[in-house]
XYZ file of C-alpha atoms in Angstrom:
492
model
C -15.884 74.286 55.882
C -16.332 77.495 54.858
C -17.643 77.934 51.010
C -14.885 80.900 50.930
C -12.177 79.661 52.647
C -11.725 77.245 49.918
C -8.103 77.615 48.332
C -9.772 78.380 44.206
C -9.612 74.802 42.396
C -12.301 73.082 45.837
C -14.161 76.391 45.080
C -14.315 75.375 41.250
C -15.127 72.519 42.358
C -17.854 72.611 43.774
C -18.823 74.724 41.452
C -18.632 71.788 38.821
C -19.536 69.600 40.980
C -23.770 71.439 41.545
C -23.782 71.767 37.842
C -23.331 67.760 37.652
C -26.096 67.394 39.846
C -28.305 70.082 38.715
C -27.770 68.820 35.179
C -28.502 65.180 36.512
C -32.042 67.002 38.022
C -30.162 65.840 41.540
C -31.429 69.135 43.467
C -31.744 67.702 47.139
C -30.307 70.140 48.775
C -28.491 67.450 50.943
C -26.856 65.693 47.706
C -25.777 69.170 46.620
C -24.305 69.685 49.849
C -22.626 66.364 50.779
C -22.038 65.263 47.038
C -20.839 68.733 46.620
C -18.444 70.344 48.835
C -16.938 66.375 49.426
C -16.431 67.015 46.492
C -14.103 70.504 47.730
C -13.005 68.491 50.626
C -11.348 65.571 49.082
C -10.302 67.340 46.368
C -6.165 67.267 47.568
C -6.818 63.010 48.709
C -4.447 60.830 47.813
C -3.990 57.679 50.565
C -6.036 55.404 50.782
C -8.819 54.419 53.797
C -11.973 52.217 53.834
C -14.281 51.728 57.040
C -15.968 48.355 57.397
C -19.017 48.092 58.854
C -20.168 44.446 60.497
C -23.050 44.519 61.515
C -24.938 41.302 63.699
C -28.468 40.417 62.831
C -30.585 39.738 65.917
C -29.760 41.559 68.638
C -26.433 40.697 70.267
C -26.339 39.383 73.570
C -23.916 42.432 75.310
C -23.321 40.250 78.490
C -21.614 37.590 77.325
C -20.068 38.867 74.514
C -17.689 41.393 76.462
C -17.816 39.585 80.584
C -17.688 41.303 83.584
C -14.298 39.196 84.907
C -13.660 40.527 87.955
C -14.702 39.079 91.228
C -17.318 40.615 92.626
C -17.845 41.653 89.154
C -19.139 38.602 88.316
C -20.066 37.463 90.721
C -23.043 39.484 90.224
C -23.339 38.592 87.020
C -23.018 34.988 88.052
C -26.586 35.546 90.215
C -28.478 37.759 87.312
C -27.893 35.437 84.864
C -27.937 31.454 86.714
C -25.157 28.989 86.261
C -25.423 27.911 82.661
C -27.146 23.993 83.068
C -28.224 25.244 85.467
C -32.319 24.281 86.655
C -34.349 27.298 85.257
C -31.885 27.596 81.847
C -29.196 29.904 83.402
C -26.805 31.877 80.458
C -23.616 32.836 83.269
C -20.656 31.488 80.850
C -18.095 29.572 83.684
C -15.583 32.197 85.175
C -13.053 29.493 84.675
C -13.895 29.333 81.038
C -12.842 33.197 80.481
C -9.468 33.126 81.153
C -8.000 32.681 77.830
C -9.800 35.675 76.534
C -8.788 37.838 79.581
C -8.406 41.022 77.866
C -5.607 43.645 79.482
C -5.727 46.895 79.466
C -2.460 49.126 78.755
C -4.290 51.145 81.719
C -6.676 48.962 84.513
C -10.460 50.199 84.634
C -11.460 51.523 87.974
C -12.228 50.238 90.723
C -10.999 47.343 90.086
C -12.607 46.513 87.185
C -12.489 44.143 84.974
C -13.821 42.084 81.587
C -13.049 39.168 78.956
C -14.274 38.181 75.658
C -16.492 35.665 75.108
C -14.977 31.992 75.486
C -15.018 31.825 71.746
C -13.801 34.997 70.940
C -9.625 33.566 70.746
C -8.806 35.500 68.000
C -10.173 39.326 69.043
C -9.287 39.308 72.392
C -5.854 38.306 70.736
C -5.633 41.886 69.377
C -7.417 43.961 71.549
C -4.561 42.334 73.980
C -1.211 43.612 71.576
C -3.343 46.527 70.787
C -4.780 46.129 67.618
C -8.349 46.278 69.222
C -10.401 48.644 71.539
C -14.236 48.221 73.081
C -16.513 50.940 73.326
C -19.056 49.882 75.428
C -22.815 50.795 75.189
C -23.453 52.398 72.769
C -27.063 52.504 71.062
C -29.695 54.749 70.266
C -30.405 57.981 71.225
C -31.400 61.397 69.864
C -30.790 63.001 73.637
C -28.120 62.529 76.537
C -31.072 60.072 78.657
C -30.866 59.717 82.100
C -33.512 56.616 83.635
C -35.560 59.123 85.327
C -35.216 61.443 81.509
C -36.154 57.961 80.257
C -39.581 57.173 82.340
C -40.684 61.136 81.959
C -43.691 62.016 80.487
C -42.521 64.911 78.795
C -40.856 63.333 75.038
C -40.357 67.230 73.923
C -38.024 67.586 76.856
C -36.476 64.001 76.396
C -37.034 62.093 72.566
C -36.276 58.598 72.241
C -35.741 56.703 69.346
C -38.578 55.432 67.765
C -40.214 52.059 68.390
C -37.560 50.473 70.520
C -36.641 47.210 70.887
C -38.088 46.402 67.531
C -35.424 44.754 64.923
C -36.224 46.131 61.808
C -36.369 49.557 63.137
C -33.468 49.830 65.209
C -32.006 47.851 62.431
C -32.803 51.375 60.307
C -32.385 53.599 63.762
C -28.517 52.723 63.532
C -27.631 52.479 60.148
C -29.676 55.722 59.309
C -30.560 57.785 62.147
C -34.054 56.927 61.016
C -36.817 53.993 61.595
C -37.850 51.559 59.058
C -37.892 52.825 55.794
C -35.806 55.417 55.737
C -33.604 56.307 52.250
C -30.709 56.601 53.324
C -27.613 55.703 55.512
C -25.076 57.488 57.730
C -22.564 54.788 55.020
C -24.024 57.070 52.414
C -23.565 59.716 53.526
C -19.475 59.375 53.918
C -20.090 58.393 50.207
C -20.899 61.024 48.765
C -18.895 62.723 50.474
C -16.225 60.605 49.442
C -17.076 59.703 45.599
C -15.467 63.311 44.132
C -11.829 60.959 45.196
C -12.747 58.165 43.507
C -11.929 57.423 40.258
C -15.545 55.581 39.296
C -17.581 57.074 41.861
C -19.750 53.957 41.958
C -17.181 51.331 43.285
C -17.505 54.024 47.050
C -20.356 52.256 48.754
C -19.731 48.611 48.485
C -22.204 45.920 50.044
C -20.998 42.305 50.300
C -23.667 41.586 51.731
C -27.392 42.746 50.070
C -29.289 45.484 50.349
C -28.593 47.478 53.677
C -29.263 52.042 54.260
C -26.321 51.637 55.570
C -25.525 52.012 52.542
C -27.747 54.895 50.491
C -26.556 58.607 49.795
C -28.382 60.819 48.373
C -25.530 60.515 45.647
C -24.328 57.748 46.227
C -24.569 53.984 45.050
C -25.033 50.784 46.546
C -23.090 48.701 44.888
C -23.578 45.092 45.869
C -20.941 42.606 45.063
C -21.591 38.715 46.473
C -18.789 36.338 47.460
C -18.407 34.924 44.563
C -17.454 38.815 42.754
C -19.879 40.396 40.734
C -23.511 39.648 39.826
C -23.800 39.146 36.438
C -26.142 40.066 34.526
C -27.453 36.919 33.405
C -28.389 35.975 29.640
C -26.804 39.638 27.661
C -22.814 37.712 28.484
C -23.753 34.003 28.617
C -22.307 31.692 25.775
C -26.591 30.250 24.844
C -29.603 31.524 26.471
C -32.080 27.758 26.954
C -29.485 26.569 24.828
C -29.178 28.799 22.014
C -27.088 31.590 20.850
C -29.853 33.082 18.385
C -32.200 34.248 21.908
C -28.978 35.051 24.187
C -28.314 37.881 21.205
C -31.611 39.400 20.677
C -31.772 39.144 24.374
C -28.124 41.576 24.609
C -29.538 44.135 21.824
C -32.556 44.364 23.855
C -30.785 45.819 26.717
C -28.496 47.226 24.896
C -29.823 49.276 21.653
C -31.114 52.958 22.745
C -34.243 53.655 23.034
C -37.294 57.173 22.252
C -38.937 56.259 25.301
C -37.359 57.602 27.798
C -37.464 54.792 30.472
C -36.107 52.098 28.213
C -33.401 54.454 27.419
C -32.329 54.341 31.220
C -32.868 51.309 31.462
C -30.708 50.670 28.745
C -28.096 53.091 31.040
C -28.334 51.055 33.554
C -27.831 48.508 32.232
C -24.890 49.105 30.433
C -23.483 50.289 33.542
C -23.816 47.327 35.368
C -22.299 45.202 32.693
C -19.075 47.328 32.823
C -19.985 47.483 36.615
C -18.750 42.998 36.464
C -15.898 43.615 33.953
C -14.087 46.007 36.552
C -15.245 44.686 39.716
C -13.702 40.960 37.855
C -10.730 42.588 37.313
C -8.755 44.033 40.210
C -10.061 40.157 42.019
C -8.139 40.012 39.372
C -5.520 41.216 41.404
C -5.658 39.481 44.201
C -5.339 35.779 42.640
C -2.159 33.776 42.260
C -0.118 34.430 38.770
C -1.875 38.308 39.210
C 0.492 41.018 38.617
C 2.209 41.173 40.911
C 1.413 39.474 44.909
C -1.813 37.486 45.340
C -3.774 37.664 48.603
C -2.386 34.956 50.852
C -4.230 35.650 53.819
C -5.375 32.391 55.531
C -9.716 33.128 56.316
C -11.604 30.662 57.893
C -13.636 28.107 56.077
C -17.171 27.005 56.899
C -17.695 30.596 57.645
C -19.976 33.559 55.951
C -18.330 36.260 57.780
C -15.265 35.029 56.655
C -16.535 34.346 53.067
C -17.159 38.352 52.499
C -14.490 40.179 54.635
C -12.916 38.233 52.301
C -14.830 39.523 49.193
C -13.479 42.412 50.988
C -9.958 42.146 51.488
C -10.005 41.214 47.573
C -11.237 44.851 46.257
C -9.303 46.577 48.285
C -6.434 45.063 47.183
C -7.454 46.186 43.715
C -8.891 49.505 45.180
C -5.821 50.905 42.062
C -8.241 49.410 39.245
C -11.734 51.148 41.213
C -9.533 54.163 41.357
C -10.669 53.677 44.800
C -9.148 55.917 47.939
C -12.376 56.412 49.927
C -14.355 53.733 50.483
C -17.422 52.532 52.997
C -18.588 48.365 53.092
C -20.417 46.002 54.797
C -21.195 42.442 55.630
C -23.141 41.166 58.380
C -23.998 38.046 60.077
C -27.173 36.642 61.610
C -29.216 34.614 64.062
C -28.512 36.534 67.369
C -32.489 36.775 68.142
C -32.002 34.546 70.644
C -34.297 33.985 72.998
C -33.339 30.429 73.398
C -30.745 28.479 72.708
C -28.354 31.611 74.108
C -25.279 29.165 75.760
C -25.413 26.542 72.394
C -26.316 29.057 69.584
C -23.897 31.877 70.365
C -19.904 30.724 70.975
C -20.900 29.390 67.110
C -21.837 33.076 65.902
C -18.602 34.497 68.121
C -16.326 31.699 67.168
C -17.304 33.217 63.024
C -17.191 36.849 63.962
C -14.012 36.745 66.467
C -12.117 33.829 63.379
C -13.567 36.231 60.470
C -12.221 39.460 62.448
C -8.807 38.274 62.698
C -8.553 36.760 59.441
C -9.545 40.197 58.121
C -6.488 42.517 60.074
C -4.410 40.078 59.164
C -5.352 40.335 55.632
C -4.770 44.298 55.866
C -1.230 43.854 57.210
C -0.306 41.202 54.850
C -1.693 44.211 52.060
C 0.112 46.876 54.197
C -3.334 49.026 55.472
C -3.986 48.016 58.218
C -3.474 52.222 58.670
C -5.995 52.751 56.527
C -8.278 50.389 57.320
C -11.300 50.669 60.574
C -13.327 47.865 61.190
C -16.200 48.337 63.550
C -19.113 46.161 64.945
C -22.499 47.070 65.517
C -26.592 45.592 65.918
C -29.695 45.432 66.452
C -29.379 46.128 70.068
C -28.807 44.905 73.213
C -30.841 42.335 75.163
C -30.865 42.434 78.671
C -28.462 40.819 81.935
C -32.140 38.767 82.564
C -31.932 35.690 81.629
C -35.587 34.658 80.828
C -35.388 30.978 80.715
C -32.345 30.302 77.755
C -32.241 32.734 76.738
C -32.252 36.820 77.602
C -34.584 39.338 75.194
C -34.654 42.671 73.741
C -32.548 45.445 74.575
C -30.912 48.881 74.095
C -26.914 49.588 74.630
C -24.175 47.221 74.191
C -20.722 46.812 73.770
C -18.729 47.517 70.762
C -15.053 46.119 69.516
C -13.647 48.740 67.257
C -10.035 47.280 65.000
C -7.383 48.176 62.810
C -3.865 49.807 62.461
C -5.083 53.283 63.390
C -7.244 52.116 66.303
C -5.287 53.060 70.315
C -6.378 49.450 70.775
C -6.030 47.615 74.330
C -8.631 50.309 75.465
C -11.730 50.505 76.644
C -13.260 53.509 75.826
C -16.942 54.767 78.000
C -18.196 53.618 81.181
C -18.373 50.082 82.094
C -22.000 49.620 83.624
C -22.750 48.119 86.624
C -24.030 44.791 87.049
C -28.059 45.178 88.803
C -31.274 44.947 87.366
C -32.742 46.607 90.317
C -35.538 49.483 90.017
C -34.407 51.530 92.916
C -33.445 55.292 93.449
C -29.226 53.607 94.076
C -26.752 54.802 91.470
C -26.063 50.957 90.189
C -29.233 51.491 89.220
C -29.737 54.500 87.305
C -27.478 53.403 83.757
C -30.655 50.630 82.941
C -34.180 50.255 82.197
C -35.091 47.403 83.245
C -34.485 43.565 83.619
C -30.742 45.177 82.524
C -32.236 46.628 79.444
C -28.442 48.848 78.748
C -29.845 52.928 78.521
C -27.472 54.242 76.140
C -23.991 56.042 77.785
C -22.505 57.076 74.182
C -25.066 57.515 71.576
C -24.095 55.589 67.766
C -23.739 59.345 67.080
C -21.131 59.302 68.398
C -19.498 56.227 68.054
C -20.003 57.285 63.890
C -19.193 60.440 63.794
C -15.299 59.363 65.702
C -15.029 56.800 62.618
C -16.722 59.570 59.915
C -13.130 62.417 61.966
C -10.955 59.264 61.337
C -11.951 59.163 57.599
C -11.815 63.224 56.380
C -15.369 64.257 57.971
C -14.854 68.284 59.604
C -16.833 69.394 62.208
C -19.730 71.428 59.440
C -19.987 68.314 57.857
C -20.987 65.980 60.650
C -24.642 67.704 61.637
C -25.220 67.435 58.455
C -24.864 63.367 58.208
C -25.173 62.802 61.859
C -28.239 65.792 63.347
C -28.372 64.459 66.636
C -25.045 64.391 67.010
C -25.937 68.269 68.221
C -26.559 67.920 71.173
C -23.470 65.423 72.419
C -19.801 65.882 73.718
C -18.290 69.052 72.647
C -20.786 69.508 70.369
C -23.071 70.335 71.983
C -21.103 73.459 73.143
C -19.509 74.328 70.233
C -20.746 73.087 66.898
C -17.651 73.449 65.692
C -15.893 71.140 67.675
C -14.954 67.262 66.239
C -16.250 64.708 67.942
C -14.360 61.969 69.579
C -14.570 59.513 71.575
C -10.872 58.787 71.190
C -10.664 55.070 69.643
C -9.196 56.439 66.886
C -5.373 58.412 65.977
């Protein structure tokens, strides 16, 4: 969006925001571009939209999550992975166990290819088959599109690779921010930079229910963290007594609330006061979802003993209380760990994927109850995929993987991207060109394209997109026309 193409009230919003940033000491060009232009672009936003990232920490095994099912492909899959319980540690899932979670797309895949979700993922399979979920094949970090020959080329200037491939911490950071560990700003945070002006209380634009992560850190937007029990309290200042003494409580409260001549002390007081005020706002918003609240309480049942479900229930409650928070655009992060399954894949992945499926299905039902299923899109992400080959009792670090997108705005009951052949060979044959050894998928879709499709639905324009996702200029339509919106097709 060009500045002079904005209507007059939007240009005034841009200039006002620029002045505010300058006075606050925020002189970064990125903050100016996203926060100021974001305010102008979002000045007339009247609807509500939320993106919810479900990050699977550890690197989820793609081949046993979205499982090839047609007989020829399944036979190859079973040969490579070996049957579960076989001598030597087979990790293939029995084909008969996949019947309940067989995915039935509206338009069959070419070549008779079929897929099922892991047998523990009945909830997400049902959402797919009723048009509320889609699968995006083979997503992973890329700087430029690559073939296997280019991956093996020594010419890293022409064919750059994402830094530190197969490293957990670095690939988590690259998924979330396009940069390795040490990055300070994520693409979810950049979306927050643009969305802040749409929200009455900008602090609640980017909300994490899973602790600190670079994904939600913006140049201007702050990452607000809550627990599954609600706002993180400033202990001592609001307790009835500290160490059994109300006098100690009062003294502590005064220490963290009184102004000071010292600049750093004043900043500490400001931040503490903001935290105390935020706690009040969050508590008021959460009250909207409780029995006895004004209007109807949130009644959707979330599965017990499921940490991901606990996090998503908190997201649903915050969305229900969005009017109290003054929110029109929000980005959330939830997560589940334990997916680094070099061992015990067959025993442990069903529990993990069952939690993911049950939690995401319950959350979708909650958005339906709230009348916001078309306004909330939930998507999975992970460090990386894993090898197709078994290492004896599990699989090792990989690259690309399959991911699931859920929501009423999703063009569901469909697969997007190219289904990879099932092979681990090292020949020049076409079926061996999609991986880089041991069935480590060479991504056919970049994280930037995946993120851009989500961001486009969220309201980001083409020129702003390149600021948020700089590698996007190398992919698809953006590579030919920078003004053309990237769209993988899974969102309306």
